[in-house]
């Protein structure tokens, strides 16, 4: 499809348009005015942070990684927690959210089919797609039939409005009465928290498709952005996510900021989550190497001494293809071993050792390729 902005004129979607306008205006005016005039209690600030974290994690760990991508399985009590605080985030039902997100992944960047295509502009992908009734945003639940088997999902779908109102009015008001700071709680733990979590989520659809690096693929606009990973509870490693969407992690390194990953892992240790899906390291290294080769070839084409380095690059690429072929063969052998009920033998045999050797070889090749590419402009 064309990369140009779609000039489709669509009718206003009044419910989200009014909600965004009212909450946004209140956050820009009433919140600072009240703070300057009366000040906020420590309790209001603490519960603003706690409820922001709870609602955002319900979206990232629940709506997104659990229900949209089936990256793991969760106990009913954890799913109920996600459903309640997900409704509090005011980002629609689990069914609506997951259906639209699956369409986004299937048709990413398509200006006619992707509900929040980045190629239609920053405003459109951030929130413009919600304030008008575009054809690309028409809901079809055919792609979430598996979620309809979850009674908690269907309970939230049926009672979404009373749940959302109860969570967004009841909790701030109750906290305000308990801590004798009614308006402070309503403005911080209510209004500002809603606006904050909205835009933290919207950043993924807009900025994470605009600014950042593409270490794994450039076949779509998704980027890895460390800064926005911090703001979005780990969702900012978006380039990785778009190529390996079923992985329960977005930040795959231990040091990468991904509270959503840590929550899911912690829940698995407590028996609240299981069957966490992880992409094999070899596939990850393979994707990174493919991108490195592509960029090396692009830099080599611009180098004045391309003849000097082309044979070295070609040699590295041939070695890469040999490793890929061997890995494919090992996959086949592993499958055959599993079919013969010899999984224990597989885990202890030379096949497993060779797997690790191949993963290590790919990592070493990445380092060699990085050094080789750096010399294109100096050699």
Short mmCIF file of C-alpha atoms in Angstrom, two decimals:
data_model
loop_
_atom_site.label_atom_id
_atom_site.label_comp_id
_atom_site.label_asym_id
_atom_site.label_seq_id
_atom_site.Cartn_x
_atom_site.Cartn_y
_atom_site.Cartn_z
CA UNK A 1 0.00 0.00 0.00
CA UNK A 2 0.98 3.61 -0.39
CA UNK A 3 3.05 5.29 2.31
CA UNK A 4 1.20 8.55 1.89
CA UNK A 5 -1.29 9.73 4.46
CA UNK A 6 -4.81 8.55 3.88
CA UNK A 7 -7.09 11.58 3.36
CA UNK A 8 -10.20 9.66 4.36
CA UNK A 9 -12.80 11.89 5.98
CA UNK A 10 -14.49 10.00 8.79
CA UNK A 11 -17.21 11.02 11.25
CA UNK A 12 -16.18 11.97 14.76
CA UNK A 13 -16.23 9.19 17.34
CA UNK A 14 -17.80 11.27 20.08
CA UNK A 15 -17.28 9.09 23.17
CA UNK A 16 -13.46 8.91 23.01
CA UNK A 17 -13.25 12.45 21.58
CA UNK A 18 -15.11 13.88 24.57
CA UNK A 19 -13.24 11.67 27.06
CA UNK A 20 -9.81 12.69 25.74
CA UNK A 21 -10.82 16.36 25.63
CA UNK A 22 -12.28 16.51 29.14
CA UNK A 23 -9.57 14.50 30.90
CA UNK A 24 -6.79 16.20 28.95
CA UNK A 25 -8.11 19.70 29.68
CA UNK A 26 -8.58 18.85 33.37
CA UNK A 27 -5.04 17.48 33.60
CA UNK A 28 -3.63 20.67 32.04
CA UNK A 29 -5.69 23.11 34.13
CA UNK A 30 -7.37 21.73 37.25
CA UNK A 31 -4.51 19.46 38.33
CA UNK A 32 -1.82 22.19 38.46
CA UNK A 33 -4.29 24.81 39.77
CA UNK A 34 -5.32 22.63 42.70
CA UNK A 35 -1.71 21.74 43.43
CA UNK A 36 -0.64 25.40 43.51
CA UNK A 37 -3.69 26.55 45.47
CA UNK A 38 -4.14 23.75 48.01
CA UNK A 39 -1.28 21.31 47.49
CA UNK A 40 -1.42 17.53 47.27
CA UNK A 41 -0.97 15.10 50.14
CA UNK A 42 1.73 12.44 50.08
CA UNK A 43 -1.01 9.80 49.99
CA UNK A 44 -2.45 11.27 46.78
CA UNK A 45 0.98 11.21 45.12
CA UNK A 46 1.66 7.64 46.27
CA UNK A 47 -1.68 6.31 45.03
CA UNK A 48 -1.25 8.18 41.74
CA UNK A 49 1.96 6.19 41.18
CA UNK A 50 0.49 2.90 42.43
CA UNK A 51 -2.69 3.11 40.37
CA UNK A 52 -0.80 4.30 37.29
CA UNK A 53 1.45 1.25 37.61
CA UNK A 54 -1.47 -1.11 38.26
CA UNK A 55 -3.52 0.06 35.28
CA UNK A 56 -0.55 0.24 32.92
CA UNK A 57 0.63 -3.26 33.85
CA UNK A 58 -2.91 -4.57 33.37
CA UNK A 59 -2.66 -3.31 29.79
CA UNK A 60 0.92 -4.43 29.06
CA UNK A 61 0.90 -7.80 30.83
CA UNK A 62 -2.81 -8.55 30.43
CA UNK A 63 -4.42 -6.94 27.40
CA UNK A 64 -1.20 -7.07 25.38
CA UNK A 65 1.08 -9.99 26.16
CA UNK A 66 -1.49 -12.39 27.61
CA UNK A 67 -4.66 -11.88 25.59
CA UNK A 68 -3.43 -10.29 22.35
CA UNK A 69 -0.39 -12.56 21.87
CA UNK A 70 -0.97 -15.62 24.09
CA UNK A 71 2.60 -15.24 25.34
CA UNK A 72 1.78 -17.16 28.53
CA UNK A 73 -1.11 -18.60 30.53
CA UNK A 74 -2.47 -16.95 33.68
CA UNK A 75 -4.43 -18.12 36.71
CA UNK A 76 -8.04 -16.90 36.89
CA UNK A 77 -7.22 -14.59 39.81
CA UNK A 78 -4.49 -12.85 37.80
CA UNK A 79 -6.77 -12.57 34.78
CA UNK A 80 -9.45 -11.02 36.98
CA UNK A 81 -6.94 -8.46 38.27
CA UNK A 82 -6.00 -7.62 34.66
CA UNK A 83 -9.67 -7.30 33.67
CA UNK A 84 -10.50 -4.94 36.55
CA UNK A 85 -7.51 -2.63 36.26
CA UNK A 86 -7.57 -2.88 32.46
CA UNK A 87 -11.09 -1.47 32.57
CA UNK A 88 -9.81 1.23 34.91
CA UNK A 89 -7.33 2.26 32.19
CA UNK A 90 -10.31 3.23 29.97
CA UNK A 91 -8.85 1.65 26.84
CA UNK A 92 -11.95 -0.36 25.94
CA UNK A 93 -12.66 -4.04 26.57
CA UNK A 94 -10.18 -6.89 26.30
CA UNK A 95 -11.96 -8.10 23.15
CA UNK A 96 -11.86 -4.71 21.42
CA UNK A 97 -8.25 -4.02 22.38
CA UNK A 98 -6.92 -7.46 21.45
CA UNK A 99 -8.82 -7.66 18.18
CA UNK A 100 -7.49 -4.32 17.00
CA UNK A 101 -3.98 -5.16 18.10
CA UNK A 102 -3.96 -8.47 16.23
CA UNK A 103 -5.08 -6.65 13.09
CA UNK A 104 -2.27 -4.13 13.64
CA UNK A 105 0.34 -6.90 13.72
CA UNK A 106 -1.11 -8.67 10.71
CA UNK A 107 -1.26 -5.53 8.56
CA UNK A 108 1.38 -3.34 10.22
CA UNK A 109 1.93 -0.01 8.38
CA UNK A 110 -0.80 -0.69 5.80
CA UNK A 111 -2.62 2.64 5.46
CA UNK A 112 -5.93 0.96 4.70
CA UNK A 113 -5.92 -2.07 7.01
CA UNK A 114 -3.72 -1.22 10.02
CA UNK A 115 -6.04 0.48 12.58
CA UNK A 116 -3.23 2.77 13.76
CA UNK A 117 -0.78 2.74 10.88
CA UNK A 118 2.32 4.85 11.52
CA UNK A 119 2.40 5.72 7.83
CA UNK A 120 -0.70 7.87 8.30
CA UNK A 121 1.20 10.27 10.53
CA UNK A 122 2.24 10.72 14.14
CA UNK A 123 -1.06 12.24 15.26
CA UNK A 124 -3.11 9.52 13.60
CA UNK A 125 -1.11 6.65 15.13
CA UNK A 126 -1.02 8.31 18.56
CA UNK A 127 -4.73 9.00 19.06
CA UNK A 128 -6.28 10.34 15.85
CA UNK A 129 -7.40 6.85 14.86
CA UNK A 130 -9.66 6.72 17.93
CA UNK A 131 -11.40 10.10 17.68
CA UNK A 132 -12.84 9.39 14.23
CA UNK A 133 -14.65 6.34 12.90
CA UNK A 134 -12.20 5.23 10.22
CA UNK A 135 -12.88 2.14 8.12
CA UNK A 136 -9.60 0.61 9.31
CA UNK A 137 -10.92 0.74 12.87
CA UNK A 138 -14.10 -1.26 12.29
CA UNK A 139 -14.20 -4.03 14.90
CA UNK A 140 -14.48 -7.67 13.86
CA UNK A 141 -14.19 -10.25 16.61
CA UNK A 142 -13.48 -13.13 14.22
CA UNK A 143 -9.78 -12.96 15.16
CA UNK A 144 -10.39 -13.26 18.92
CA UNK A 145 -12.70 -16.27 19.06
CA UNK A 146 -10.23 -18.01 21.37
CA UNK A 147 -10.66 -15.19 23.90
CA UNK A 148 -14.42 -15.66 23.88
CA UNK A 149 -13.85 -18.97 25.67
CA UNK A 150 -12.43 -17.09 28.66
CA UNK A 151 -15.29 -16.37 31.10
CA UNK A 152 -13.43 -13.43 32.64
CA UNK A 153 -12.98 -11.81 29.23
CA UNK A 154 -16.68 -12.20 28.47
CA UNK A 155 -17.69 -10.98 31.95
CA UNK A 156 -15.65 -7.82 31.43
CA UNK A 157 -17.10 -7.37 27.94
CA UNK A 158 -20.68 -7.66 29.24
CA UNK A 159 -20.22 -5.36 32.23
CA UNK A 160 -17.44 -3.08 30.97
CA UNK A 161 -19.19 0.26 31.61
CA UNK A 162 -20.19 -0.40 35.24
CA UNK A 163 -16.76 -1.95 35.94
CA UNK A 164 -14.92 1.00 34.38
CA UNK A 165 -17.07 3.58 36.19
CA UNK A 166 -16.85 1.71 39.47
CA UNK A 167 -13.06 1.44 39.31
CA UNK A 168 -12.49 5.02 38.17
CA UNK A 169 -14.96 6.68 40.55
CA UNK A 170 -15.17 4.27 43.44
CA UNK A 171 -11.47 3.78 44.15
CA UNK A 172 -10.35 7.47 44.04
CA UNK A 173 -13.38 8.56 46.06
CA UNK A 174 -12.87 5.81 48.65
CA UNK A 175 -9.18 6.69 48.96
CA UNK A 176 -10.05 10.38 49.22
CA UNK A 177 -12.44 9.72 52.10
CA UNK A 178 -9.98 7.43 53.87
CA UNK A 179 -7.09 9.91 53.65
CA UNK A 180 -9.24 13.03 53.98
CA UNK A 181 -8.14 14.35 50.57
CA UNK A 182 -11.13 13.82 48.28
CA UNK A 183 -10.31 16.28 45.50
CA UNK A 184 -6.60 15.56 45.61
CA UNK A 185 -7.26 11.85 45.07
CA UNK A 186 -9.81 12.50 42.33
CA UNK A 187 -7.44 14.78 40.43
CA UNK A 188 -4.21 12.77 40.84
CA UNK A 189 -5.28 9.13 41.29
CA UNK A 190 -8.24 9.73 38.98
CA UNK A 191 -7.85 12.32 36.23
CA UNK A 192 -4.06 12.60 35.89
CA UNK A 193 -3.63 8.84 36.16
CA UNK A 194 -6.09 8.28 33.29
CA UNK A 195 -4.30 10.78 31.04
CA UNK A 196 -0.87 9.39 31.95
CA UNK A 197 -1.74 5.77 31.21
CA UNK A 198 -3.51 6.74 27.99
CA UNK A 199 -0.49 8.48 26.54
CA UNK A 200 2.00 5.91 27.84
CA UNK A 201 0.10 3.31 25.82
CA UNK A 202 -0.37 5.58 22.81
CA UNK A 203 3.41 6.23 22.69
CA UNK A 204 3.86 2.63 21.57
CA UNK A 205 1.67 3.11 18.51
CA UNK A 206 3.21 6.45 17.56
CA UNK A 207 6.70 7.22 18.85
CA UNK A 208 7.83 3.58 18.98
CA UNK A 209 7.15 3.49 15.23
CA UNK A 210 8.96 6.77 14.61
CA UNK A 211 12.18 7.09 16.64
CA UNK A 212 14.67 4.46 17.75
CA UNK A 213 16.80 1.63 16.40
CA UNK A 214 15.94 -1.38 14.25
CA UNK A 215 18.36 -4.14 15.27
CA UNK A 216 16.11 -7.04 14.25
CA UNK A 217 14.13 -6.00 11.17
CA UNK A 218 13.42 -3.02 8.94
CA UNK A 219 10.44 -4.60 7.21
CA UNK A 220 8.14 -2.41 9.31
CA UNK A 221 8.40 0.93 11.12
CA UNK A 222 8.69 -0.49 14.66
CA UNK A 223 11.68 0.75 16.69
CA UNK A 224 13.48 -0.11 19.91
CA UNK A 225 13.53 2.96 22.13
CA UNK A 226 15.14 2.63 25.58
CA UNK A 227 13.71 5.89 26.91
CA UNK A 228 10.14 5.03 26.02
CA UNK A 229 10.65 1.50 27.32
CA UNK A 230 11.05 3.17 30.72
CA UNK A 231 7.82 5.15 30.33
CA UNK A 232 5.82 2.24 28.95
CA UNK A 233 6.77 -0.48 31.44
CA UNK A 234 9.00 -2.30 28.95
CA UNK A 235 6.93 -1.96 25.78
CA UNK A 236 9.47 0.32 24.10
CA UNK A 237 11.53 -2.57 22.69
CA UNK A 238 9.10 -2.55 19.85
CA UNK A 239 11.33 -3.66 16.98
CA UNK A 240 11.96 -6.91 18.81
CA UNK A 241 8.28 -7.29 19.63
CA UNK A 242 7.11 -6.94 16.04
CA UNK A 243 9.33 -9.75 14.80
CA UNK A 244 8.90 -11.99 17.87
CA UNK A 245 5.43 -11.05 19.10
CA UNK A 246 4.73 -14.28 21.01
CA UNK A 247 7.69 -13.85 23.39
CA UNK A 248 6.52 -12.89 26.89
CA UNK A 249 9.53 -10.56 27.06
CA UNK A 250 10.14 -7.36 25.15
CA UNK A 251 13.44 -6.50 26.80
CA UNK A 252 15.36 -9.75 26.39
CA UNK A 253 18.55 -8.68 28.20
CA UNK A 254 18.60 -8.88 31.99
CA UNK A 255 19.46 -5.19 32.22
CA UNK A 256 16.75 -3.95 29.86
CA UNK A 257 13.91 -2.14 31.63
CA UNK A 258 10.86 -4.38 31.29
CA UNK A 259 8.71 -4.41 34.46
CA UNK A 260 6.03 -6.29 32.53
CA UNK A 261 8.46 -9.16 31.95
CA UNK A 262 9.46 -9.15 35.62
CA UNK A 263 5.82 -9.20 36.71
CA UNK A 264 5.02 -12.18 34.48
CA UNK A 265 8.13 -14.06 35.60
CA UNK A 266 7.37 -13.34 39.26
CA UNK A 267 3.81 -14.57 38.80
CA UNK A 268 5.12 -17.79 37.26
CA UNK A 269 7.29 -18.35 40.36
CA UNK A 270 4.19 -17.88 42.52
CA UNK A 271 2.15 -20.33 40.44
CA UNK A 272 -0.04 -17.61 38.92
CA UNK A 273 1.40 -17.90 35.39
CA UNK A 274 2.77 -20.77 33.33
CA UNK A 275 3.95 -21.80 29.86
CA UNK A 276 5.89 -18.58 29.33
CA UNK A 277 6.86 -18.49 25.65
CA UNK A 278 10.46 -17.57 24.83
CA UNK A 279 11.98 -17.24 21.36
CA UNK A 280 15.12 -19.44 20.94
CA UNK A 281 18.31 -17.42 21.19
CA UNK A 282 19.47 -18.71 17.81
CA UNK A 283 16.49 -17.13 16.06
CA UNK A 284 17.19 -13.82 17.79
CA UNK A 285 20.86 -13.86 16.79
CA UNK A 286 19.90 -14.86 13.24
CA UNK A 287 17.60 -11.83 12.91
CA UNK A 288 20.28 -9.48 14.23
CA UNK A 289 22.90 -10.90 11.87
CA UNK A 290 20.62 -10.54 8.86
CA UNK A 291 20.23 -6.86 9.67
CA UNK A 292 23.97 -6.47 10.20
CA UNK A 293 24.71 -8.04 6.82
CA UNK A 294 22.17 -5.79 5.14
CA UNK A 295 23.66 -2.65 6.67
CA UNK A 296 27.19 -3.82 5.98
CA UNK A 297 26.33 -4.25 2.31
CA UNK A 298 24.78 -0.78 2.22
CA UNK A 299 27.89 0.79 3.78
CA UNK A 300 30.17 -1.22 1.53
CA UNK A 301 28.36 0.10 -1.55
CA UNK A 302 29.24 3.64 -0.43
CA UNK A 303 32.85 2.81 0.45
CA UNK A 304 35.71 3.92 -1.78
CA UNK A 305 37.50 0.62 -1.16
CA UNK A 306 34.59 -1.74 -1.71
CA UNK A 307 36.71 -4.27 -3.62
CA UNK A 308 39.05 -4.58 -0.65
CA UNK A 309 36.32 -5.66 1.74
CA UNK A 310 33.73 -7.36 -0.46
CA UNK A 311 35.41 -10.77 -0.39
CA UNK A 312 35.63 -10.69 3.41
CA UNK A 313 31.96 -9.82 3.70
CA UNK A 314 31.07 -12.54 1.23
CA UNK A 315 33.09 -15.06 3.24
CA UNK A 316 31.25 -14.13 6.43
CA UNK A 317 27.92 -14.43 4.66
CA UNK A 318 28.74 -17.90 3.35
CA UNK A 319 29.65 -18.99 6.87
CA UNK A 320 26.35 -17.56 8.07
CA UNK A 321 24.41 -19.63 5.52
CA UNK A 322 26.26 -22.79 6.55
CA UNK A 323 25.30 -22.23 10.19
CA UNK A 324 21.67 -21.63 9.23
CA UNK A 325 21.60 -24.87 7.25
CA UNK A 326 23.07 -26.82 10.15
CA UNK A 327 20.60 -25.27 12.59
CA UNK A 328 17.71 -26.30 10.34
CA UNK A 329 19.06 -29.84 10.24
CA UNK A 330 19.40 -29.91 14.02
CA UNK A 331 15.80 -28.75 14.36
CA UNK A 332 14.70 -31.69 12.24
CA UNK A 333 16.78 -34.13 14.30
CA UNK A 334 15.35 -32.72 17.53
CA UNK A 335 11.84 -33.20 16.19
CA UNK A 336 12.56 -36.82 15.32
CA UNK A 337 14.06 -37.46 18.75
CA UNK A 338 10.98 -35.99 20.40
CA UNK A 339 8.68 -38.15 18.32
CA UNK A 340 10.59 -41.24 19.50
CA UNK A 341 10.08 -40.19 23.12
CA UNK A 342 13.80 -39.68 23.62
CA UNK A 343 13.65 -36.14 24.93
CA UNK A 344 15.93 -37.00 27.86
CA UNK A 345 18.55 -38.32 25.47
CA UNK A 346 18.24 -35.16 23.37
CA UNK A 347 18.89 -32.92 26.34
CA UNK A 348 22.07 -34.78 27.24
CA UNK A 349 23.36 -35.59 23.77
CA UNK A 350 25.75 -33.89 21.39
CA UNK A 351 22.86 -32.31 19.50
CA UNK A 352 22.17 -30.02 22.45
CA UNK A 353 25.86 -29.16 22.71
CA UNK A 354 26.00 -28.31 19.02
CA UNK A 355 22.97 -26.05 19.43
CA UNK A 356 24.86 -24.01 22.00
CA UNK A 357 27.96 -23.96 19.81
CA UNK A 358 25.93 -22.56 16.91
CA UNK A 359 24.44 -19.84 19.11
CA UNK A 360 27.93 -18.89 20.28
CA UNK A 361 29.23 -18.87 16.70
CA UNK A 362 26.49 -16.47 15.65
CA UNK A 363 27.37 -14.10 18.48
CA UNK A 364 31.05 -14.19 17.51
CA UNK A 365 30.15 -13.54 13.88
CA UNK A 366 28.15 -10.50 14.94
CA UNK A 367 31.26 -9.07 16.60
CA UNK A 368 33.45 -9.80 13.55
CA UNK A 369 30.90 -8.26 11.23
CA UNK A 370 30.66 -5.15 13.40
CA UNK A 371 34.45 -4.69 13.28
CA UNK A 372 34.51 -5.36 9.53
CA UNK A 373 31.76 -2.82 8.86
CA UNK A 374 33.57 -0.20 10.92
CA UNK A 375 36.60 -0.54 8.66
CA UNK A 376 34.68 0.17 5.45
CA UNK A 377 34.98 3.91 6.01
CA UNK A 378 38.53 3.84 7.36
CA UNK A 379 40.19 1.27 5.15
#
